[in-house]
Amino acid sequence: MNYLALHSISKHPLHFVNRLRKLKHLRILFGGREHIQEIEENEIDDLEISRVRGFHDLSNIANFRALTRLVIQDQIQLHEVSFDREMKVLEELSIWNCKSLARLTGMEQLPSLRKGFV
């Protein structure tokens, strides 16, 4: 399986994603959860988090070391996105309608970024 879309999966653990070694595209849509900390280092290259109630912590973004595209949409409680380690292949970053976003740091850690919308 290389594509997985999770719709409205409030409070269900995401540990099973770690066993999907060939997963390349992950979409988390609707439902409610505070974070995705259960997801360990992986080879996902396309991540979308959209309209997930209560989502406020993306501090494990460096676990997505193969990420080429990151889309974060309609995350009202997300206050910060920080790239604290180099993400060599991230080319596209889209952050839409995150009204509480106050800090976006570490952009220098994204040497391949070609397209960004914030």
PDB file of C-alpha atoms in Angstrom:
ATOM      1  CA  MET A   1       0.000   0.000   0.000  1.00  0.00           C
ATOM      2  CA  ASN A   2       1.465   3.347  -0.984  1.00  0.00           C
ATOM      3  CA  TYR A   3      -1.552   5.646  -0.413  1.00  0.00           C
ATOM      4  CA  LEU A   4      -3.642   5.977   2.745  1.00  0.00           C
ATOM      5  CA  ALA A   5      -6.415   8.469   3.496  1.00  0.00           C
ATOM      6  CA  LEU A   6      -7.757   8.491   7.041  1.00  0.00           C
ATOM      7  CA  HIS A   7     -11.116  10.233   7.445  1.00  0.00           C
ATOM      8  CA  SER A   8     -12.654  11.125  10.816  1.00  0.00           C
ATOM      9  CA  ILE A   9     -10.436   8.873  12.944  1.00  0.00           C
ATOM     10  CA  SER A  10     -10.769  10.703  16.233  1.00  0.00           C
ATOM     11  CA  LYS A  11      -8.591   9.342  19.026  1.00  0.00           C
ATOM     12  CA  HIS A  12      -7.644   6.106  17.237  1.00  0.00           C
ATOM     13  CA  PRO A  13      -3.910   5.361  17.607  1.00  0.00           C
ATOM     14  CA  LEU A  14      -1.800   5.746  14.484  1.00  0.00           C
ATOM     15  CA  HIS A  15       0.890   3.194  15.419  1.00  0.00           C
ATOM     16  CA  PHE A  16      -0.195   0.936  12.540  1.00  0.00           C
ATOM     17  CA  VAL A  17       1.148   3.507  10.049  1.00  0.00           C
ATOM     18  CA  ASN A  18       4.688   2.597  11.159  1.00  0.00           C
ATOM     19  CA  ARG A  19       4.221  -0.929   9.763  1.00  0.00           C
ATOM     20  CA  LEU A  20       3.293   0.371   6.292  1.00  0.00           C
ATOM     21  CA  ARG A  21       6.868   0.534   4.987  1.00  0.00           C
ATOM     22  CA  LYS A  22       5.894   1.320   1.375  1.00  0.00           C
ATOM     23  CA  LEU A  23       3.491   4.131   2.283  1.00  0.00           C
ATOM     24  CA  LYS A  24       4.255   7.267   0.255  1.00  0.00           C
ATOM     25  CA  HIS A  25       1.088   9.378   0.548  1.00  0.00           C
ATOM     26  CA  LEU A  26      -0.755   9.978   3.830  1.00  0.00           C
ATOM     27  CA  ARG A  27      -3.844  12.153   4.180  1.00  0.00           C
ATOM     28  CA  ILE A  28      -5.439  12.785   7.556  1.00  0.00           C
ATOM     29  CA  LEU A  29      -8.803  14.473   7.120  1.00  0.00           C
ATOM     30  CA  PHE A  30     -11.491  15.550   9.583  1.00  0.00           C
ATOM     31  CA  GLY A  31     -12.008  13.922  12.952  1.00  0.00           C
ATOM     32  CA  GLY A  32     -10.121  15.138  15.981  1.00  0.00           C
ATOM     33  CA  ARG A  33      -6.646  14.585  17.339  1.00  0.00           C
ATOM     34  CA  GLU A  34      -3.976  16.756  18.925  1.00  0.00           C
ATOM     35  CA  HIS A  35      -0.900  15.386  17.136  1.00  0.00           C
ATOM     36  CA  ILE A  36       0.617  12.579  15.078  1.00  0.00           C
ATOM     37  CA  GLN A  37       3.436  11.722  17.495  1.00  0.00           C
ATOM     38  CA  GLU A  38       2.799   7.981  17.097  1.00  0.00           C
ATOM     39  CA  ILE A  39       4.218   8.105  13.578  1.00  0.00           C
ATOM     40  CA  GLU A  40       7.930   7.313  13.708  1.00  0.00           C
ATOM     41  CA  GLU A  41      10.598   7.839  11.035  1.00  0.00           C
ATOM     42  CA  ASN A  42       9.192   6.835   7.684  1.00  0.00           C
ATOM     43  CA  GLU A  43       9.447   7.165   3.902  1.00  0.00           C
ATOM     44  CA  ILE A  44       6.232   9.135   3.358  1.00  0.00           C
ATOM     45  CA  ASP A  45       6.803  11.781   0.701  1.00  0.00           C
ATOM     46  CA  ASP A  46       3.370  13.453   0.619  1.00  0.00           C
ATOM     47  CA  LEU A  47       1.586  14.437   3.850  1.00  0.00           C
ATOM     48  CA  GLU A  48      -1.690  16.308   4.138  1.00  0.00           C
ATOM     49  CA  ILE A  49      -3.398  17.242   7.393  1.00  0.00           C
ATOM     50  CA  SER A  50      -6.729  18.928   6.832  1.00  0.00           C
ATOM     51  CA  ARG A  51      -9.609  19.978   9.092  1.00  0.00           C
ATOM     52  CA  VAL A  52      -8.559  17.861  12.076  1.00  0.00           C
ATOM     53  CA  ARG A  53     -10.204  19.313  15.197  1.00  0.00           C
ATOM     54  CA  GLY A  54      -7.809  20.064  18.061  1.00  0.00           C
ATOM     55  CA  PHE A  55      -4.632  19.443  16.057  1.00  0.00           C
ATOM     56  CA  HIS A  56      -1.915  21.663  17.531  1.00  0.00           C
ATOM     57  CA  ASP A  57       1.393  19.770  17.557  1.00  0.00           C
ATOM     58  CA  LEU A  58       3.521  19.063  14.480  1.00  0.00           C
ATOM     59  CA  SER A  59       6.797  18.839  16.396  1.00  0.00           C
ATOM     60  CA  ASN A  60       7.661  15.417  14.931  1.00  0.00           C
ATOM     61  CA  ILE A  61       7.756  16.696  11.331  1.00  0.00           C
ATOM     62  CA  ALA A  62      11.436  15.692  11.084  1.00  0.00           C
ATOM     63  CA  ASN A  63      10.319  12.027  11.240  1.00  0.00           C
ATOM     64  CA  PHE A  64       9.068  12.537   7.686  1.00  0.00           C
ATOM     65  CA  ARG A  65      12.578  12.660   6.215  1.00  0.00           C
ATOM     66  CA  ALA A  66      11.476  11.778   2.644  1.00  0.00           C
ATOM     67  CA  LEU A  67       8.778  14.449   2.516  1.00  0.00           C
ATOM     68  CA  THR A  68       8.555  16.321  -0.791  1.00  0.00           C
ATOM     69  CA  ARG A  69       5.103  17.858  -0.212  1.00  0.00           C
ATOM     70  CA  LEU A  70       3.448  19.059   3.010  1.00  0.00           C
ATOM     71  CA  VAL A  71      -0.081  20.485   3.090  1.00  0.00           C
ATOM     72  CA  ILE A  72      -1.631  21.760   6.306  1.00  0.00           C
ATOM     73  CA  GLN A  73      -5.133  23.162   5.964  1.00  0.00           C
ATOM     74  CA  ASP A  74      -7.795  24.544   8.314  1.00  0.00           C
ATOM     75  CA  GLN A  75      -5.885  23.841  11.545  1.00  0.00           C
ATOM     76  CA  ILE A  76      -7.207  26.564  13.844  1.00  0.00           C
ATOM     77  CA  GLN A  77      -5.255  25.454  16.951  1.00  0.00           C
ATOM     78  CA  LEU A  78      -1.860  25.042  15.276  1.00  0.00           C
ATOM     79  CA  HIS A  79       0.365  27.820  16.678  1.00  0.00           C
ATOM     80  CA  GLU A  80       3.787  26.811  15.373  1.00  0.00           C
ATOM     81  CA  VAL A  81       5.509  24.884  12.609  1.00  0.00           C
ATOM     82  CA  SER A  82       9.218  24.459  13.170  1.00  0.00           C
ATOM     83  CA  PHE A  83      11.700  22.689  10.936  1.00  0.00           C
ATOM     84  CA  ASP A  84      14.450  21.911  13.447  1.00  0.00           C
ATOM     85  CA  ARG A  85      16.343  19.464  11.211  1.00  0.00           C
ATOM     86  CA  GLU A  86      17.224  19.695   7.555  1.00  0.00           C
ATOM     87  CA  MET A  87      14.573  18.312   5.235  1.00  0.00           C
ATOM     88  CA  LYS A  88      16.601  17.977   2.058  1.00  0.00           C
ATOM     89  CA  VAL A  89      13.851  16.964  -0.354  1.00  0.00           C
ATOM     90  CA  LEU A  90      10.856  19.069   0.743  1.00  0.00           C
ATOM     91  CA  GLU A  91       9.861  20.978  -2.391  1.00  0.00           C
ATOM     92  CA  GLU A  92       6.321  22.156  -1.657  1.00  0.00           C
ATOM     93  CA  LEU A  93       4.906  23.622   1.562  1.00  0.00           C
ATOM     94  CA  SER A  94       1.293  24.797   1.748  1.00  0.00           C
ATOM     95  CA  ILE A  95      -0.253  26.148   4.926  1.00  0.00           C
ATOM     96  CA  TRP A  96      -3.821  27.365   4.426  1.00  0.00           C
ATOM     97  CA  ASN A  97      -6.308  28.882   6.854  1.00  0.00           C
ATOM     98  CA  CYS A  98      -4.336  28.253  10.063  1.00  0.00           C
ATOM     99  CA  LYS A  99      -5.521  31.409  11.806  1.00  0.00           C
ATOM    100  CA  SER A 100      -3.589  30.854  15.054  1.00  0.00           C
ATOM    101  CA  LEU A 101      -0.249  30.131  13.371  1.00  0.00           C
ATOM    102  CA  ALA A 102       2.151  32.585  15.004  1.00  0.00           C
ATOM    103  CA  ARG A 103       5.548  31.033  14.233  1.00  0.00           C
ATOM    104  CA  LEU A 104       7.035  29.389  11.178  1.00  0.00           C
ATOM    105  CA  THR A 105      10.711  28.716  11.830  1.00  0.00           C
ATOM    106  CA  GLY A 106      13.566  26.792  10.267  1.00  0.00           C
ATOM    107  CA  MET A 107      12.857  27.666   6.657  1.00  0.00           C
ATOM    108  CA  GLU A 108      16.629  27.610   6.083  1.00  0.00           C
ATOM    109  CA  GLN A 109      16.403  23.850   6.771  1.00  0.00           C
ATOM    110  CA  LEU A 110      14.479  23.432   3.496  1.00  0.00           C
ATOM    111  CA  PRO A 111      17.109  23.796   0.750  1.00  0.00           C
ATOM    112  CA  SER A 112      14.923  22.259  -2.009  1.00  0.00           C
ATOM    113  CA  LEU A 113      11.793  24.326  -1.344  1.00  0.00           C
ATOM    114  CA  ARG A 114      10.441  25.563  -4.698  1.00  0.00           C
ATOM    115  CA  LYS A 115       6.836  26.351  -3.855  1.00  0.00           C
ATOM    116  CA  GLY A 116       5.490  27.724  -0.596  1.00  0.00           C
ATOM    117  CA  PHE A 117       2.101  29.135   0.350  1.00  0.00           C
ATOM    118  CA  VAL A 118       1.486  30.418   3.846  1.00  0.00           C
TER     119      VAL A 118
END
